[in-house]
């Protein structure tokens, strides 16, 4: 069983922190839809089309820049080519595109989960991030989404902005919770090199928040959202019970997914299950529109690389990772050096290791990347892989 990810590479403007693939030209959307349908058709009668598809995720970029009739054409092509038995159909949207009729159109299409990039209700922060919407538009979109009849939706929040105080974050969190959303994805702002923030940082015009302050922000986000009744089920994700994101959870569990559109990634296990391939569709809209669907990169992942990745993804979730799964599925055995480290970290309250299940505590989640890196690099190269 697998998922499909469709990348819609259009945005109104470049958010200052974003390094996803997108263009801000708006004349090529019809042409893109045609090219996408051609790419979808290329998968007809292949082993990809024989697989049962459980989730479809339309992300970007800004998928809500496409009209309902464009989305309908895309979805019809997906239905024609693939074997769908959908549990979840998600569409990402921006607040400034949300209208009642648009939401009704999405529902009639079968979308059952919306993911909206609110990021903040603070006008200054929205401007700093160069978001295309205002705080008023965010409020209106949340009201519309809440009244729309969508049972499940996600809203994105960004914390850890340079200069952002805990008070300001607290106000933002309260604003989000006032709408009682079923799911919140909360991301710490990162300064990526090829972005406006990256350039400001290079020129000495931006000082990112310190690690200590970012950890305080993380604590505040985690405490406030869990106290409101949400489960902190992944480092960046909070959900009311039963409202977890199925598509993303499947990424973390190493399920197959096929990426369509320029800049989309795919991940697929080989038949023998001993390796997997990850590839990236060339992030080049012009080539894509000319019918060139070449991959920019393809990487064969060996079993031990997959094991390390699964260890990392699993530890970022509240389910953790079982050493039994690592052994059976990935032939990866946790060695004595790693066990010593696990023992040490569990004594300091950063993780638990119970009946073969490794899980990070909230303290551990704060430094998840460092713990995961330590754990992986402690394994001796001559140990069985
Ligand atoms: S709308 Fe989303 S994809 Fe587009 S620039 Fe902003 S963050 Fe990036």
Short mmCIF file of C-alpha atoms and ligand atoms in Angstrom, two decimals:
data_model
loop_
_atom_site.label_atom_id
_atom_site.label_comp_id
_atom_site.label_asym_id
_atom_site.label_seq_id
_atom_site.Cartn_x
_atom_site.Cartn_y
_atom_site.Cartn_z
CA UNK A 1 0.00 0.00 0.00
CA UNK A 2 1.29 3.41 -0.85
CA UNK A 3 0.68 7.14 -0.99
CA UNK A 4 0.80 9.76 -3.71
CA UNK A 5 2.31 13.20 -3.25
CA UNK A 6 1.59 15.90 -5.85
CA UNK A 7 3.75 19.00 -5.87
CA UNK A 8 2.08 22.23 -7.05
CA UNK A 9 5.00 24.63 -7.64
CA UNK A 10 3.23 28.01 -7.56
CA UNK A 11 3.26 30.68 -4.87
CA UNK A 12 2.12 34.30 -4.82
CA UNK A 13 5.42 35.43 -3.30
CA UNK A 14 8.49 33.96 -1.65
CA UNK A 15 8.23 33.55 2.11
CA UNK A 16 11.48 34.70 3.65
CA UNK A 17 12.36 31.31 5.22
CA UNK A 18 11.22 28.95 2.46
CA UNK A 19 13.53 26.78 0.37
CA UNK A 20 10.89 24.57 -1.27
CA UNK A 21 10.68 24.51 -5.04
CA UNK A 22 8.17 27.04 -6.42
CA UNK A 23 7.83 29.83 -8.97
CA UNK A 24 5.88 33.08 -8.56
CA UNK A 25 4.79 33.27 -12.23
CA UNK A 26 1.07 32.73 -12.53
CA UNK A 27 0.49 32.18 -16.27
CA UNK A 28 1.48 28.53 -16.41
CA UNK A 29 -1.05 26.84 -14.18
CA UNK A 30 -3.21 25.32 -16.95
CA UNK A 31 -0.12 24.14 -18.74
CA UNK A 32 1.17 22.60 -15.49
CA UNK A 33 -2.11 20.72 -14.98
CA UNK A 34 -1.82 19.26 -18.50
CA UNK A 35 1.81 18.24 -17.95
CA UNK A 36 0.94 16.71 -14.59
CA UNK A 37 -1.83 14.65 -16.18
CA UNK A 38 0.64 13.47 -18.82
CA UNK A 39 3.04 12.41 -16.07
CA UNK A 40 0.23 10.63 -14.21
CA UNK A 41 -0.71 8.79 -17.43
CA UNK A 42 2.88 7.57 -17.78
CA UNK A 43 2.29 5.44 -14.69
CA UNK A 44 -0.69 3.60 -16.21
CA UNK A 45 -0.23 -0.19 -16.23
CA UNK A 46 2.97 -0.13 -14.19
CA UNK A 47 3.56 -1.76 -10.83
CA UNK A 48 2.99 1.67 -9.24
CA UNK A 49 -0.56 1.71 -10.59
CA UNK A 50 -1.19 -1.82 -9.32
CA UNK A 51 -0.42 -0.83 -5.72
CA UNK A 52 -3.34 0.15 -3.46
CA UNK A 53 -3.13 3.89 -2.72
CA UNK A 54 -4.25 4.83 0.79
CA UNK A 55 -3.41 8.54 0.83
CA UNK A 56 -3.20 11.41 -1.64
CA UNK A 57 -1.47 14.60 -0.54
CA UNK A 58 -1.47 17.73 -2.71
CA UNK A 59 1.23 20.04 -1.39
CA UNK A 60 3.57 22.71 -2.64
CA UNK A 61 4.03 25.51 -3.24
CA UNK A 62 0.45 26.61 -2.85
CA UNK A 63 -2.10 24.11 -4.18
CA UNK A 64 -4.97 26.45 -3.28
CA UNK A 65 -3.84 28.65 -6.19
CA UNK A 66 -5.38 25.99 -8.44
CA UNK A 67 -9.10 26.26 -9.15
CA UNK A 68 -11.53 23.51 -8.19
CA UNK A 69 -11.91 22.57 -11.86
CA UNK A 70 -8.10 22.24 -12.25
CA UNK A 71 -7.95 20.08 -9.11
CA UNK A 72 -10.83 18.00 -10.42
CA UNK A 73 -8.94 17.28 -13.66
CA UNK A 74 -5.89 16.19 -11.68
CA UNK A 75 -7.86 13.98 -9.34
CA UNK A 76 -9.80 12.34 -12.20
CA UNK A 77 -6.48 11.42 -13.83
CA UNK A 78 -5.22 9.97 -10.53
CA UNK A 79 -8.46 7.98 -10.21
CA UNK A 80 -8.15 6.65 -13.77
CA UNK A 81 -4.57 5.49 -13.40
CA UNK A 82 -4.17 4.39 -9.81
CA UNK A 83 -5.89 1.87 -7.63
CA UNK A 84 -7.36 4.14 -4.92
CA UNK A 85 -8.71 3.00 -1.58
CA UNK A 86 -8.30 6.35 0.16
CA UNK A 87 -8.11 6.80 3.87
CA UNK A 88 -6.95 10.40 3.60
CA UNK A 89 -6.95 13.05 0.86
CA UNK A 90 -5.13 16.23 1.91
CA UNK A 91 -4.76 19.61 0.27
CA UNK A 92 -2.47 22.40 1.47
CA UNK A 93 -3.87 25.91 1.34
CA UNK A 94 -3.01 29.45 2.30
CA UNK A 95 -5.43 31.61 4.32
CA UNK A 96 -5.76 34.26 1.59
CA UNK A 97 -7.21 31.65 -0.81
CA UNK A 98 -9.89 30.32 1.52
CA UNK A 99 -13.49 31.04 0.51
CA UNK A 100 -16.62 29.11 1.52
CA UNK A 101 -17.27 28.03 -2.06
CA UNK A 102 -13.70 26.82 -2.45
CA UNK A 103 -14.00 24.71 0.69
CA UNK A 104 -17.29 23.23 -0.56
CA UNK A 105 -15.61 22.44 -3.87
CA UNK A 106 -12.78 20.61 -2.09
CA UNK A 107 -15.29 18.58 -0.09
CA UNK A 108 -17.18 17.58 -3.20
CA UNK A 109 -13.88 16.43 -4.66
CA UNK A 110 -13.34 14.09 -1.72
CA UNK A 111 -10.67 16.10 0.13
CA UNK A 112 -11.06 15.12 3.80
CA UNK A 113 -8.13 16.95 5.34
CA UNK A 114 -7.05 20.56 4.79
CA UNK A 115 -3.64 21.81 5.81
CA UNK A 116 -3.45 25.56 6.18
CA UNK A 117 -0.27 27.62 6.48
CA UNK A 118 -1.31 30.18 9.09
CA UNK A 119 2.14 30.40 10.78
CA UNK A 120 1.16 33.26 13.10
CA UNK A 121 -1.58 35.76 13.95
CA UNK A 122 1.01 38.46 14.66
CA UNK A 123 1.01 41.05 11.87
CA UNK A 124 4.69 41.94 12.36
CA UNK A 125 5.78 38.31 12.28
CA UNK A 126 3.71 37.65 9.16
CA UNK A 127 5.44 40.60 7.50
CA UNK A 128 8.86 39.42 8.68
CA UNK A 129 8.15 36.00 7.16
CA UNK A 130 6.84 37.72 4.01
CA UNK A 131 3.64 35.71 4.12
CA UNK A 132 1.05 36.69 1.54
CA UNK A 133 -1.77 36.91 4.11
CA UNK A 134 -2.57 39.30 6.94
CA UNK A 135 -3.60 38.47 10.51
CA UNK A 136 -7.22 39.38 9.66
CA UNK A 137 -7.19 36.99 6.73
CA UNK A 138 -5.82 34.26 8.99
CA UNK A 139 -8.67 34.82 11.47
CA UNK A 140 -11.28 34.77 8.71
CA UNK A 141 -9.82 31.60 7.14
CA UNK A 142 -9.81 29.84 10.51
CA UNK A 143 -13.45 30.82 11.06
CA UNK A 144 -14.40 29.57 7.61
CA UNK A 145 -12.50 26.33 8.04
CA UNK A 146 -14.07 25.74 11.46
CA UNK A 147 -17.56 26.28 10.02
CA UNK A 148 -16.92 24.35 6.81
CA UNK A 149 -17.75 20.88 8.06
CA UNK A 150 -14.19 19.56 7.60
CA UNK A 151 -13.81 17.18 10.50
CA UNK A 152 -10.03 17.16 10.28
CA UNK A 153 -7.71 19.98 9.39
CA UNK A 154 -4.18 20.99 10.21
CA UNK A 155 -2.87 24.47 10.82
CA UNK A 156 0.82 25.30 10.67
CA UNK A 157 2.49 27.49 13.25
CA UNK A 158 6.07 28.81 13.20
CA UNK A 159 7.91 29.61 16.42
CA UNK A 160 11.48 30.62 17.21
CA UNK A 161 11.48 33.77 15.07
CA UNK A 162 14.49 36.02 15.72
CA UNK A 163 13.59 38.39 18.50
CA UNK A 164 10.28 36.65 19.23
CA UNK A 165 9.56 36.72 22.96
CA UNK A 166 7.90 33.96 24.95
CA UNK A 167 5.04 36.37 25.61
CA UNK A 168 4.45 36.90 21.92
CA UNK A 169 4.55 33.13 21.30
CA UNK A 170 2.14 32.57 24.16
CA UNK A 171 -0.31 35.07 22.65
CA UNK A 172 0.00 33.32 19.28
CA UNK A 173 -0.61 29.89 20.82
CA UNK A 174 -3.72 31.19 22.58
CA UNK A 175 -4.97 32.62 19.27
CA UNK A 176 -4.53 29.25 17.58
CA UNK A 177 -6.24 27.38 20.40
CA UNK A 178 -9.20 29.80 20.40
CA UNK A 179 -10.27 28.07 17.15
CA UNK A 180 -9.92 24.61 18.71
CA UNK A 181 -8.16 23.05 15.69
CA UNK A 182 -7.93 19.25 15.59
CA UNK A 183 -4.28 19.27 14.52
CA UNK A 184 -1.37 21.72 14.72
CA UNK A 185 2.03 21.34 13.05
CA UNK A 186 4.50 23.58 14.90
CA UNK A 187 7.85 24.22 13.26
CA UNK A 188 10.87 25.97 14.62
CA UNK A 189 12.04 28.63 12.15
CA UNK A 190 15.22 27.53 10.44
CA UNK A 191 17.48 29.80 8.45
CA UNK A 192 18.22 28.04 5.15
CA UNK A 193 21.07 29.28 2.92
CA UNK A 194 19.13 29.95 -0.30
CA UNK A 195 16.43 32.11 1.26
CA UNK A 196 15.94 35.76 2.07
CA UNK A 197 16.65 35.03 5.75
CA UNK A 198 19.77 33.10 4.73
CA UNK A 199 21.06 36.17 2.86
CA UNK A 200 20.25 38.46 5.77
CA UNK A 201 22.19 36.09 8.03
CA UNK A 202 25.19 36.04 5.64
CA UNK A 203 25.21 39.85 5.56
CA UNK A 204 25.13 40.04 9.32
CA UNK A 205 21.62 41.56 9.32
CA UNK A 206 19.96 38.68 11.16
CA UNK A 207 20.73 36.95 14.40
CA UNK A 208 18.81 33.68 14.75
CA UNK A 209 17.30 32.85 18.11
CA UNK A 210 19.81 31.05 20.35
CA UNK A 211 19.47 27.28 20.91
CA UNK A 212 18.51 27.94 24.55
CA UNK A 213 15.71 30.34 23.59
CA UNK A 214 14.50 27.98 20.86
CA UNK A 215 14.35 25.18 23.44
CA UNK A 216 12.27 27.45 25.69
CA UNK A 217 9.92 28.10 22.77
CA UNK A 218 9.67 24.35 22.14
CA UNK A 219 8.78 23.78 25.80
CA UNK A 220 6.10 26.44 25.73
CA UNK A 221 4.57 25.06 22.51
CA UNK A 222 4.63 21.48 23.78
CA UNK A 223 3.26 22.31 27.25
CA UNK A 224 0.52 24.63 26.01
CA UNK A 225 -0.73 22.31 23.27
CA UNK A 226 -0.62 19.12 25.34
CA UNK A 227 -2.38 20.89 28.23
CA UNK A 228 -5.14 21.77 25.76
CA UNK A 229 -5.72 18.05 25.15
CA UNK A 230 -3.57 17.47 22.07
CA UNK A 231 -1.11 14.60 21.81
CA UNK A 232 2.44 15.54 20.97
CA UNK A 233 2.83 12.58 18.61
CA UNK A 234 5.84 13.77 16.61
CA UNK A 235 8.48 16.43 17.28
CA UNK A 236 6.55 18.98 15.20
CA UNK A 237 3.03 17.58 15.31
CA UNK A 238 0.15 17.76 17.77
CA UNK A 239 -3.27 16.19 17.34
CA UNK A 240 -6.46 15.53 19.18
CA UNK A 241 -6.89 11.76 19.58
CA UNK A 242 -7.66 10.15 16.24
CA UNK A 243 -6.80 13.27 14.20
CA UNK A 244 -3.16 12.40 13.45
CA UNK A 245 -1.99 12.90 9.85
CA UNK A 246 -2.08 9.53 8.09
CA UNK A 247 0.01 10.49 5.04
CA UNK A 248 2.88 11.94 7.06
CA UNK A 249 2.80 9.09 9.55
CA UNK A 250 3.29 6.73 6.64
CA UNK A 251 6.46 8.64 5.61
CA UNK A 252 7.86 8.11 9.09
CA UNK A 253 7.05 4.38 8.87
CA UNK A 254 8.88 4.02 5.55
CA UNK A 255 5.80 3.25 3.48
CA UNK A 256 6.06 3.66 -0.30
CA UNK A 257 5.02 6.92 -1.89
CA UNK A 258 5.13 8.25 -5.40
CA UNK A 259 5.85 11.93 -6.00
CA UNK A 260 4.37 13.70 -9.02
CA UNK A 261 5.15 17.20 -10.27
CA UNK A 262 8.46 19.10 -10.44
CA UNK A 263 10.44 18.98 -7.20
CA UNK A 264 8.49 16.03 -5.73
CA UNK A 265 10.32 13.21 -3.93
CA UNK A 266 9.40 9.52 -4.14
CA UNK A 267 10.36 6.57 -1.99
CA UNK A 268 9.86 2.97 -3.03
CA UNK A 269 11.03 -0.35 -1.62
CA UNK A 270 12.50 -2.78 -4.11
CA UNK A 271 10.66 -6.02 -4.65
CA UNK A 272 13.11 -7.98 -2.52
CA UNK A 273 12.64 -5.43 0.33
CA UNK A 274 16.39 -5.35 0.92
CA UNK A 275 16.88 -1.91 -0.59
CA UNK A 276 14.78 1.11 -1.45
CA UNK A 277 15.09 3.94 -3.94
CA UNK A 278 14.48 7.59 -3.26
CA UNK A 279 14.32 10.00 -6.17
CA UNK A 280 13.61 13.65 -6.84
CA UNK A 281 11.69 14.92 -9.86
CA UNK A 282 13.77 17.65 -11.48
CA UNK A 283 12.75 20.94 -9.84
CA UNK A 284 12.46 22.76 -13.15
CA UNK A 285 9.01 23.85 -14.28
CA UNK A 286 10.09 24.75 -17.82
CA UNK A 287 11.50 21.28 -18.46
CA UNK A 288 8.46 19.72 -16.80
CA UNK A 289 6.09 21.68 -19.04
CA UNK A 290 7.98 20.46 -22.09
CA UNK A 291 7.23 16.88 -21.04
CA UNK A 292 10.65 16.16 -19.55
CA UNK A 293 9.89 14.22 -16.35
CA UNK A 294 13.50 13.20 -15.66
CA UNK A 295 14.68 12.60 -12.14
CA UNK A 296 17.23 15.07 -10.83
CA UNK A 297 18.63 12.61 -8.31
CA UNK A 298 18.05 8.98 -7.48
CA UNK A 299 19.56 7.25 -4.52
CA UNK A 300 19.69 3.54 -3.79
CA UNK A 301 19.37 3.09 -0.05
CA UNK A 302 20.95 0.04 1.51
CA UNK A 303 19.39 -1.74 4.43
CA UNK A 304 21.63 -0.21 7.10
CA UNK A 305 20.99 3.31 5.73
CA UNK A 306 17.27 2.61 5.86
CA UNK A 307 17.65 1.30 9.42
CA UNK A 308 19.42 4.48 10.51
CA UNK A 309 16.76 6.59 8.87
CA UNK A 310 13.95 4.56 10.47
CA UNK A 311 15.68 4.91 13.84
CA UNK A 312 15.74 8.66 13.34
CA UNK A 313 12.14 8.95 12.14
CA UNK A 314 10.84 6.59 14.82
CA UNK A 315 12.59 8.39 17.64
CA UNK A 316 10.98 11.64 16.56
CA UNK A 317 7.54 10.11 17.19
CA UNK A 318 5.76 9.29 20.43
CA UNK A 319 5.49 5.64 19.24
CA UNK A 320 9.28 5.41 19.32
CA UNK A 321 11.02 2.55 17.58
CA UNK A 322 11.28 -1.09 18.56
CA UNK A 323 14.62 -2.82 18.36
CA UNK A 324 12.68 -5.88 17.22
CA UNK A 325 11.49 -4.01 14.11
CA UNK A 326 15.04 -2.81 13.46
CA UNK A 327 16.30 -6.39 13.63
CA UNK A 328 13.54 -8.07 11.64
CA UNK A 329 12.90 -5.52 8.93
CA UNK A 330 16.35 -3.94 8.64
CA UNK A 331 18.73 -6.61 10.05
CA UNK A 332 20.05 -3.89 12.37
CA UNK A 333 21.19 -4.84 15.84
CA UNK A 334 21.67 -2.26 18.55
CA UNK A 335 25.18 -2.96 19.86
CA UNK A 336 26.74 -2.68 23.32
CA UNK A 337 28.08 0.86 22.78
CA UNK A 338 24.62 2.02 21.84
CA UNK A 339 23.06 0.18 24.79
CA UNK A 340 25.49 1.94 27.15
CA UNK A 341 24.51 5.27 25.64
CA UNK A 342 20.80 4.42 25.92
CA UNK A 343 21.30 3.50 29.57
CA UNK A 344 23.09 6.80 30.23
CA UNK A 345 20.41 8.88 28.45
CA UNK A 346 17.58 7.08 30.22
CA UNK A 347 19.25 7.84 33.58
CA UNK A 348 19.27 11.52 32.63
CA UNK A 349 15.57 11.38 31.70
CA UNK A 350 15.93 11.91 27.95
CA UNK A 351 14.68 8.54 26.78
CA UNK A 352 13.01 5.35 27.91
CA UNK A 353 13.87 1.80 26.85
CA UNK A 354 11.20 -0.63 27.87
CA UNK A 355 10.64 -4.14 26.51
CA UNK A 356 12.65 -3.33 23.42
CA UNK A 357 10.86 -0.04 22.73
CA UNK A 358 12.99 3.09 22.53
CA UNK A 359 11.24 6.40 23.07
CA UNK A 360 12.38 9.96 23.66
CA UNK A 361 10.86 11.90 26.55
CA UNK A 362 9.87 15.55 26.12
CA UNK A 363 13.34 16.52 27.41
CA UNK A 364 14.83 14.16 24.84
CA UNK A 365 12.67 15.47 22.00
CA UNK A 366 14.18 18.93 22.56
CA UNK A 367 17.60 17.55 21.63
CA UNK A 368 16.32 14.76 19.38
CA UNK A 369 18.74 15.45 16.53
CA UNK A 370 21.80 15.31 18.81
CA UNK A 371 20.68 12.07 20.50
CA UNK A 372 19.88 10.40 17.18
CA UNK A 373 23.23 11.43 15.72
CA UNK A 374 25.07 10.08 18.79
CA UNK A 375 23.15 6.81 18.68
CA UNK A 376 23.79 6.22 15.01
CA UNK A 377 27.45 7.16 15.06
CA UNK A 378 28.18 4.97 18.09
CA UNK A 379 27.57 1.78 16.13
CA UNK A 380 30.88 0.19 15.22
CA UNK A 381 31.36 -0.31 11.48
CA UNK A 382 32.35 -3.98 11.83
CA UNK A 383 29.15 -4.88 13.70
CA UNK A 384 26.55 -6.85 11.68
CA UNK A 385 24.62 -4.59 9.29
S1 LIG B 1 3.61 29.69 0.55
FE1 LIG B 1 4.62 27.85 1.32
S2 LIG B 1 5.78 27.01 -0.40
FE2 LIG B 1 5.19 29.11 -0.96
S3 LIG B 1 6.96 30.34 -0.39
FE3 LIG B 1 5.57 30.37 1.35
S4 LIG B 1 6.21 28.65 2.67
FE4 LIG B 1 7.15 28.37 0.65
#
